[in-house]
Coordinates of C-alpha atoms and ligand atoms in Angstrom, one line a residue:
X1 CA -22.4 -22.9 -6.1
X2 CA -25.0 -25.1 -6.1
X3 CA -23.5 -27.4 -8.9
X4 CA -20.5 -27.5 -7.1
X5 CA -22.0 -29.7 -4.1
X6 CA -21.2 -30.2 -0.7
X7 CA -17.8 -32.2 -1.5
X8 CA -16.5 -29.1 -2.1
X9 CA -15.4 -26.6 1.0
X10 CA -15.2 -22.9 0.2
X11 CA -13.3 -20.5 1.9
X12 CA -13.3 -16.9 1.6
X13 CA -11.5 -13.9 2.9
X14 CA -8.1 -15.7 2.9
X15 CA -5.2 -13.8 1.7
X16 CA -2.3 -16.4 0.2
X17 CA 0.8 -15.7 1.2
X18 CA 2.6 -18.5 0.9
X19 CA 3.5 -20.8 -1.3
X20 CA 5.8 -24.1 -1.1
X21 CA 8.6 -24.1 -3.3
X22 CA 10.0 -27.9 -3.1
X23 CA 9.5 -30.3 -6.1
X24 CA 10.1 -33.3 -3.9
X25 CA 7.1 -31.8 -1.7
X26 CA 3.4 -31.7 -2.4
X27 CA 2.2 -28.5 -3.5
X28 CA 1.0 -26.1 -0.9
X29 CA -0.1 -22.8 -0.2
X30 CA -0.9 -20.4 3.3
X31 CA -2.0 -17.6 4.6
X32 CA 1.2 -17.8 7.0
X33 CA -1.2 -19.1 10.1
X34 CA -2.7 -22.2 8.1
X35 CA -1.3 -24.4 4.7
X36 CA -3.5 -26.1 2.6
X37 CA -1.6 -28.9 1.0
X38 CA -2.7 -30.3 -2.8
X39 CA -1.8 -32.7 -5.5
X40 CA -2.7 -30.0 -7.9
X41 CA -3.1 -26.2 -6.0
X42 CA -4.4 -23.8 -9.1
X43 CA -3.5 -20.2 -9.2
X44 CA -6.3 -18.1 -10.3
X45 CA -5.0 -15.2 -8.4
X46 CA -5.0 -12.3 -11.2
X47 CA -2.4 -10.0 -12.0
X48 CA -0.7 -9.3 -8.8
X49 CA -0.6 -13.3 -8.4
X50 CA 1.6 -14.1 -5.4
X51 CA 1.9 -18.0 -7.1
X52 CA 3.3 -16.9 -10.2
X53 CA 5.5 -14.3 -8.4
X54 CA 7.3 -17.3 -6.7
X55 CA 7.0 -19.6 -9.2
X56 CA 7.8 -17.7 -12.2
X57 CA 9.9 -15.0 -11.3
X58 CA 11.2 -13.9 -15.0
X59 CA 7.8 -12.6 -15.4
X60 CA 6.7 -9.1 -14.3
X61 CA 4.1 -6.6 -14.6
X62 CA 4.1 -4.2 -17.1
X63 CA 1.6 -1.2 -17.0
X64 CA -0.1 -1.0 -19.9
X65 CA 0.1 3.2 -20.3
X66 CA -3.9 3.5 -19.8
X67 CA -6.3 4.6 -17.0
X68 CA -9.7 2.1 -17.7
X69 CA -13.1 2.0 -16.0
X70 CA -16.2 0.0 -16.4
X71 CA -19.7 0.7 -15.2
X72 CA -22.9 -1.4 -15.6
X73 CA -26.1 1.0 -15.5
X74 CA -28.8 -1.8 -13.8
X75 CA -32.3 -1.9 -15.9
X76 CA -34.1 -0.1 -13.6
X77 CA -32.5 2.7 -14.4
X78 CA -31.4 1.8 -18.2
X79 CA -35.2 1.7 -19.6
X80 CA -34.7 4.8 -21.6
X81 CA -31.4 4.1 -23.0
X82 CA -32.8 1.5 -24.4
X83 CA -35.0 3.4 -26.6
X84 CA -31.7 5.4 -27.2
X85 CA -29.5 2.7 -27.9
X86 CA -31.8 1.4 -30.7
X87 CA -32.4 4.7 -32.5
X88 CA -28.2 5.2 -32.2
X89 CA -26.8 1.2 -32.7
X90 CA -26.3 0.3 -36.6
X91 CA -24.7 -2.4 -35.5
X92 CA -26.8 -4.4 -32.3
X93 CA -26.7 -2.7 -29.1
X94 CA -23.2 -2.6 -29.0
X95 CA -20.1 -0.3 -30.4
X96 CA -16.6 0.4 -29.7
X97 CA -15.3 4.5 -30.5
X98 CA -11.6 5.3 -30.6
X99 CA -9.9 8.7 -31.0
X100 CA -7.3 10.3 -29.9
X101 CA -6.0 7.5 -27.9
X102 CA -9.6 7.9 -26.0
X103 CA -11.6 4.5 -26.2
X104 CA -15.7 4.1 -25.3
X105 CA -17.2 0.7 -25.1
X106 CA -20.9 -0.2 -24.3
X107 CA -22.9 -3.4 -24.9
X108 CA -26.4 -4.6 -23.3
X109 CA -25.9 -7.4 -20.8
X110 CA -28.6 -10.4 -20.0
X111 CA -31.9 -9.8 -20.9
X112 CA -32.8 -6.4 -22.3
X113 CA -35.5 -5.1 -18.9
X114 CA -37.4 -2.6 -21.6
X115 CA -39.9 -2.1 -19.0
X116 CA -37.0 -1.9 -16.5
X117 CA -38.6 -4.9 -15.0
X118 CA -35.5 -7.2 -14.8
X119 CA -32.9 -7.1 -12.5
X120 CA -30.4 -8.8 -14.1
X121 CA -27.7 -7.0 -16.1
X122 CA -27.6 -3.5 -18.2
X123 CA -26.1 -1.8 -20.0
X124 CA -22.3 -2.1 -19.3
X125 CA -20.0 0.5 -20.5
X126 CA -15.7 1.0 -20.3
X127 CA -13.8 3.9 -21.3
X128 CA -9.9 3.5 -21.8
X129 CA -7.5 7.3 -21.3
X130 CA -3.6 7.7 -22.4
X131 CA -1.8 7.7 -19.0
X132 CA -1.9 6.6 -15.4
X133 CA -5.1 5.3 -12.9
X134 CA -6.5 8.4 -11.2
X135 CA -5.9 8.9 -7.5
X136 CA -9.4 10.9 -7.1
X137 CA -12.8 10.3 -6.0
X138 CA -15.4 8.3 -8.1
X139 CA -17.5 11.6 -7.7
X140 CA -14.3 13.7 -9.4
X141 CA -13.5 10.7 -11.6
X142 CA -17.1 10.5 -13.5
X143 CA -16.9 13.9 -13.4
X144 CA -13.3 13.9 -15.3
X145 CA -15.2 10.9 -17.4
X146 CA -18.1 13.6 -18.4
X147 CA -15.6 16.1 -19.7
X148 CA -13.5 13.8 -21.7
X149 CA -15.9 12.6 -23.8
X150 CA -18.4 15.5 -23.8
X151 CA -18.3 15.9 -27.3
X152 CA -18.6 12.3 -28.4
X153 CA -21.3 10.8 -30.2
X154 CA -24.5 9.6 -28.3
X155 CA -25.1 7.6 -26.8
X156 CA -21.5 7.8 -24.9
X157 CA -22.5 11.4 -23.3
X158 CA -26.3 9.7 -21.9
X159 CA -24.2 6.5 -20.8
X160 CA -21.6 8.6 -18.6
X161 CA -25.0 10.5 -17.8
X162 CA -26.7 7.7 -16.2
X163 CA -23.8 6.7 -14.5
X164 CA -23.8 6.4 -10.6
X165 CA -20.3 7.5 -8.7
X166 CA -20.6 4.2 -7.1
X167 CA -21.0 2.1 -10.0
X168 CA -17.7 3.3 -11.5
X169 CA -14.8 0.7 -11.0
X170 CA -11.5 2.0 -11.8
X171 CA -9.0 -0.5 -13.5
X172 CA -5.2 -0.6 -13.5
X173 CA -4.2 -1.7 -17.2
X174 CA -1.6 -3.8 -17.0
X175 CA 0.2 -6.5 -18.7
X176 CA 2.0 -9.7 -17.4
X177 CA 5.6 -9.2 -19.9
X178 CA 7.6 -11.7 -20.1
X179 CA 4.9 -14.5 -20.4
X180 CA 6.2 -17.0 -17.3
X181 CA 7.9 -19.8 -19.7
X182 CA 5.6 -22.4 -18.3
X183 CA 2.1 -22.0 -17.2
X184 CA 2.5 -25.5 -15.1
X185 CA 5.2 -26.7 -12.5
X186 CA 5.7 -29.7 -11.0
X187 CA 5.5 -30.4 -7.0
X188 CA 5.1 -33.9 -5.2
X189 CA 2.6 -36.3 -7.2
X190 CA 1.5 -32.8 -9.1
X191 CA 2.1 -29.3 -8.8
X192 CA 1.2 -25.7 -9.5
X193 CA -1.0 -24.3 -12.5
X194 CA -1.3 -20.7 -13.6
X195 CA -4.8 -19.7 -15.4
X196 CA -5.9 -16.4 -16.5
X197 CA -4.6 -13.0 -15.8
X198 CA -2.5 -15.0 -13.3
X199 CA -0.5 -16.7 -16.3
X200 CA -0.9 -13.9 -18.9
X201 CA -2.7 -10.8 -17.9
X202 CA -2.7 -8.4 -21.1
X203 CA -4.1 -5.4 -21.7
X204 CA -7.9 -5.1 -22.5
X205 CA -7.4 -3.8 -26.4
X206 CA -9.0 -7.5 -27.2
X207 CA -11.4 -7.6 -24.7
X208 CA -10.6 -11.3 -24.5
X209 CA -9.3 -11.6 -20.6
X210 CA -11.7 -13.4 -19.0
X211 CA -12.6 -15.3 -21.8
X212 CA -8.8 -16.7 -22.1
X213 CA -9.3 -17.3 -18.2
X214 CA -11.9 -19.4 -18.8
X215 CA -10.0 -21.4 -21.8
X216 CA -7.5 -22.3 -19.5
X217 CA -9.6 -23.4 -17.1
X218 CA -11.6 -25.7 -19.5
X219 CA -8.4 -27.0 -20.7
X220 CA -6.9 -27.8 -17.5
X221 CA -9.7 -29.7 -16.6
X222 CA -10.0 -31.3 -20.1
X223 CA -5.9 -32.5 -19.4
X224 CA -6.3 -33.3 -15.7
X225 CA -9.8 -34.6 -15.0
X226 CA -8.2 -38.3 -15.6
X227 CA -4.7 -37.9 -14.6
X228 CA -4.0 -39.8 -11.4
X229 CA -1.7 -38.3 -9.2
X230 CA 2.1 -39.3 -10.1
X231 CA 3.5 -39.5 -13.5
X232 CA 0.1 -39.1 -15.4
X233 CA -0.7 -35.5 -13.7
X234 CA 2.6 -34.0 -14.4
X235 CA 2.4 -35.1 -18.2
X236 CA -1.1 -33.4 -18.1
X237 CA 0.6 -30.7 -16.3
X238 CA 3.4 -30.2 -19.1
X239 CA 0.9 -31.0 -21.5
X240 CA -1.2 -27.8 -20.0
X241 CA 1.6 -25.4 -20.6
X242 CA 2.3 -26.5 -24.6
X243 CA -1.3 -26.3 -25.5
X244 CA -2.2 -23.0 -23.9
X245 CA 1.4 -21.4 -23.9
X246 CA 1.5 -20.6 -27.4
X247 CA -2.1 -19.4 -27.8
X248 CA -1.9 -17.1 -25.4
X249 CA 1.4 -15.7 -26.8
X250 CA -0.1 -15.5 -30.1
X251 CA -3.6 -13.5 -28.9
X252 CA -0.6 -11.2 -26.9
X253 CA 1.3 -10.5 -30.1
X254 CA -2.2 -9.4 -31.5
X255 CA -3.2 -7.2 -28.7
X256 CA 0.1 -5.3 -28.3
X257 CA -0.5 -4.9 -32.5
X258 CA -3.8 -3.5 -32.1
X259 CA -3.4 -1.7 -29.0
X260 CA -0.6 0.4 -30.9
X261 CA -3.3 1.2 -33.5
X262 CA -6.0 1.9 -31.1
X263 CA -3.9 4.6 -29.4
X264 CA -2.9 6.5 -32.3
X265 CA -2.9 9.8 -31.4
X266 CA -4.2 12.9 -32.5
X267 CA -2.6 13.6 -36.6
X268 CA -2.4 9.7 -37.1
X269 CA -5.9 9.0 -37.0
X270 CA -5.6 8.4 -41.0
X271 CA -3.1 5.7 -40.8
X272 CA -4.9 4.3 -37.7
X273 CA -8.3 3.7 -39.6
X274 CA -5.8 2.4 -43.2
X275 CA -4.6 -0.2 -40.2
X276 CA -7.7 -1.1 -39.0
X277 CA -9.4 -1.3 -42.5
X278 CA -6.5 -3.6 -44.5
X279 CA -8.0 -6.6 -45.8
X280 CA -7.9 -9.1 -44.0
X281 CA -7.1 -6.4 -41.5
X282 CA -5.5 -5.9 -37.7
X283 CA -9.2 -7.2 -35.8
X284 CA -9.7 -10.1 -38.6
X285 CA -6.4 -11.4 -37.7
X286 CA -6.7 -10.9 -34.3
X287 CA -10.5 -12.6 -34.0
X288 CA -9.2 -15.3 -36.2
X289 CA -6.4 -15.9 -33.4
X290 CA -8.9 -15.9 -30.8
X291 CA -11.2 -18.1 -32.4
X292 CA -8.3 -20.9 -32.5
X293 CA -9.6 -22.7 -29.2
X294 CA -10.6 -26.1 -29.0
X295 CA -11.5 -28.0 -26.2
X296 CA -9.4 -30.7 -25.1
Ligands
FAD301 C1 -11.2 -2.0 -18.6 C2 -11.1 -3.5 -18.9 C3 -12.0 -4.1 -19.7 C4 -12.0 -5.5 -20.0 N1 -12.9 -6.0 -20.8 C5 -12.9 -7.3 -21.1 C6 -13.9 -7.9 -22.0 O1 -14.7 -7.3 -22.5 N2 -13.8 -9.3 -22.2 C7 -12.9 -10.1 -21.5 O2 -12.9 -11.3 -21.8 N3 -12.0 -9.5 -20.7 C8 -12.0 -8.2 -20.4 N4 -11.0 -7.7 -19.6 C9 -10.0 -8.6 -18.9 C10 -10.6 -9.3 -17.7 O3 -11.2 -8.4 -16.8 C11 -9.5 -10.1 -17.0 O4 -8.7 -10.8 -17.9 C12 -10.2 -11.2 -16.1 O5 -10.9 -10.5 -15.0 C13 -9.1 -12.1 -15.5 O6 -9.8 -13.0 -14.6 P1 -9.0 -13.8 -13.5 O7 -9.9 -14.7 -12.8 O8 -7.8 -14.4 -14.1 O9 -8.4 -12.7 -12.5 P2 -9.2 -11.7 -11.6 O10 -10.5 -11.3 -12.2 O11 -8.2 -10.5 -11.3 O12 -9.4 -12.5 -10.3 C14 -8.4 -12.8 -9.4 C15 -9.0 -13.1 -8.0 O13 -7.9 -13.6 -7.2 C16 -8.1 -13.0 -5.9 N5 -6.7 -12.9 -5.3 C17 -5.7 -12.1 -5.7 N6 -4.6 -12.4 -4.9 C18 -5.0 -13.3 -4.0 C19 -4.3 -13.9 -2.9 N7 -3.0 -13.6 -2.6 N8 -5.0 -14.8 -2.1 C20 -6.3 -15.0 -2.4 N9 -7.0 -14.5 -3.4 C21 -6.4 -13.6 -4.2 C22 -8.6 -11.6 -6.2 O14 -9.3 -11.0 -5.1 C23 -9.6 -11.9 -7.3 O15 -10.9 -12.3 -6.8 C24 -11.0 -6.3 -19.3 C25 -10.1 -5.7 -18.4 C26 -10.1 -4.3 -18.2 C27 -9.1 -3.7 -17.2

């Protein structure tokens, strides 16, 4: 916030609705009682994005087939997982289980608060189900959690232990299938651009999201940061779409591909590991595609 500067005004609590669809018109957006009107307005609205709804309508939501959540356990209260995670991690403090179609993640996040002395991050934690989100209560949903993975290996049992209801966030899995066919549209001098789970939402199998959000973003900026409004911002614009477009459809083709895998039910867990061991293998080609960004 504070790099942004006072040039900037920030609004919160505003719920777009609206969104100008004229290409002889700048690009705009509204809540329905006020527009804000833009050479270049940037939709970084998530799944459930209203802009790409109106701009792209020949994409759609998928659902992915998965109930997710995600949980970070502060320090304070993380001090003697610590000790845990150390005698239990062969790899770093971090480790991925699958089986069944079940899925347990946990990593340590920001400094590790041994003494539970810092107050920034923990240790973060998602588990992944076959079937739909869960209409209950966070209280019956941990408790749901607990049973599921009772007899997993530690430290997944101490994680879902230490777990507050109120720190569970449930998470609809879903995917964004078709891909819009362009993650950029031209309005007035400019137009609209589509980043992150907005553009491309896919399911979390990759755990590479928020870090594809943050690609586009740096590559918007890269394209745009010079363009003057006219000719030059639309070329950036079109230039936007070919150099994330493909990328993105790529990491997808991965994900779906490993996500099969990953879910392999009960009976196929042989040829689930044979796929996941195959040299190069399933994750070496899909962290190779991720790794393909460059900044513009
Ligand atoms: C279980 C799970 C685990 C995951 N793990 C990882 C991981 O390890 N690594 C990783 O990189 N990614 C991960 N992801 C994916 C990651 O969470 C998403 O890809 C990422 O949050 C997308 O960011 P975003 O900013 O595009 O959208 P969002 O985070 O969805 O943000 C969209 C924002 O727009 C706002 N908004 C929506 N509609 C409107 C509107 N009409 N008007 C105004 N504001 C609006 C919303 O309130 C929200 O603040 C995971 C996802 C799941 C479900």
């Amino acid at each position: 916030m504070a790099g942004i500067g006072g040039r900037v005004e920030i609004r919160t609590g505003i719920d777009v609705k609206v969104v100008r669809m004229s290409a002889s018109q700048v690009a705009a957006v509204g809540d329905g009682k006020s527009t804000w009107e833009a050479d270049l307005v940037v939709g970084a609205d998530g799944v459930d994005s209203v802009l790409r709804r109106r701009l792209a309508p020949e994409a759609a939501v998928v659902a992915g087939g998965f109930a997710a959540w995600r949980a970070v356990i502060p320090w304070y209260r993380a001090s003697e997982l610590i000790g845990l995670l150390d005698r239990v991690a062969t790899g770093g403090p971090s480790g991925e289980t699958v089986g069944d179609g079940h899925r347990f993640r946990y990593a340590v996040l920001g400094q590790r608060g041994s003494a539970g002395a810092s107050t920034r991050g923990g240790i973060y934690w998602s588990a992944t189900v076959p079937g739909a989100a869960r209409p209950e209560s966070s209280v019956a949903q941990l408790g749901l959690l607990r049973r599921w993975f009772a007899e997993w290996h530690a430290p997944i049992g101490d994680l879902l232990a230490a777990t507050d209801p109120g720190e569970l966030i449930q998470q609809d899995v879903s995917a964004v299938w078709p891909v819009p066919r362009a993650f950029a549209f031209h309005a007035g001098a400019g137009g609209y651009a589509l980043i992150g789970d907005a553009a491309h939402a896919m399911a979390h199998h990759l755990a590479a999201g928020a870090c594809l959000a943050l690609e586009d973003a740096a590559t918007l900026v890269g394209l745009v940061a010079t363009a003057a409004p006219g000719p030059a911002l639309r070329a950036a614009l079109d230039a936007y779409t070919a150099r994330r477009r493909p990328s993105v459809l790529r990491i997808g083709r991965q994900s779906r591909r490993v996500g099969a895998v990953l879910a392999a039910p009960r009976g196929a867990a042989r040829t689930r590991d044979a796929a996941l061991g195959i040299a190069p293998g399933l994750m070496g080609r899909a962290s190779h595609a991720i790794r393909q960004f460059r900044r513009p």
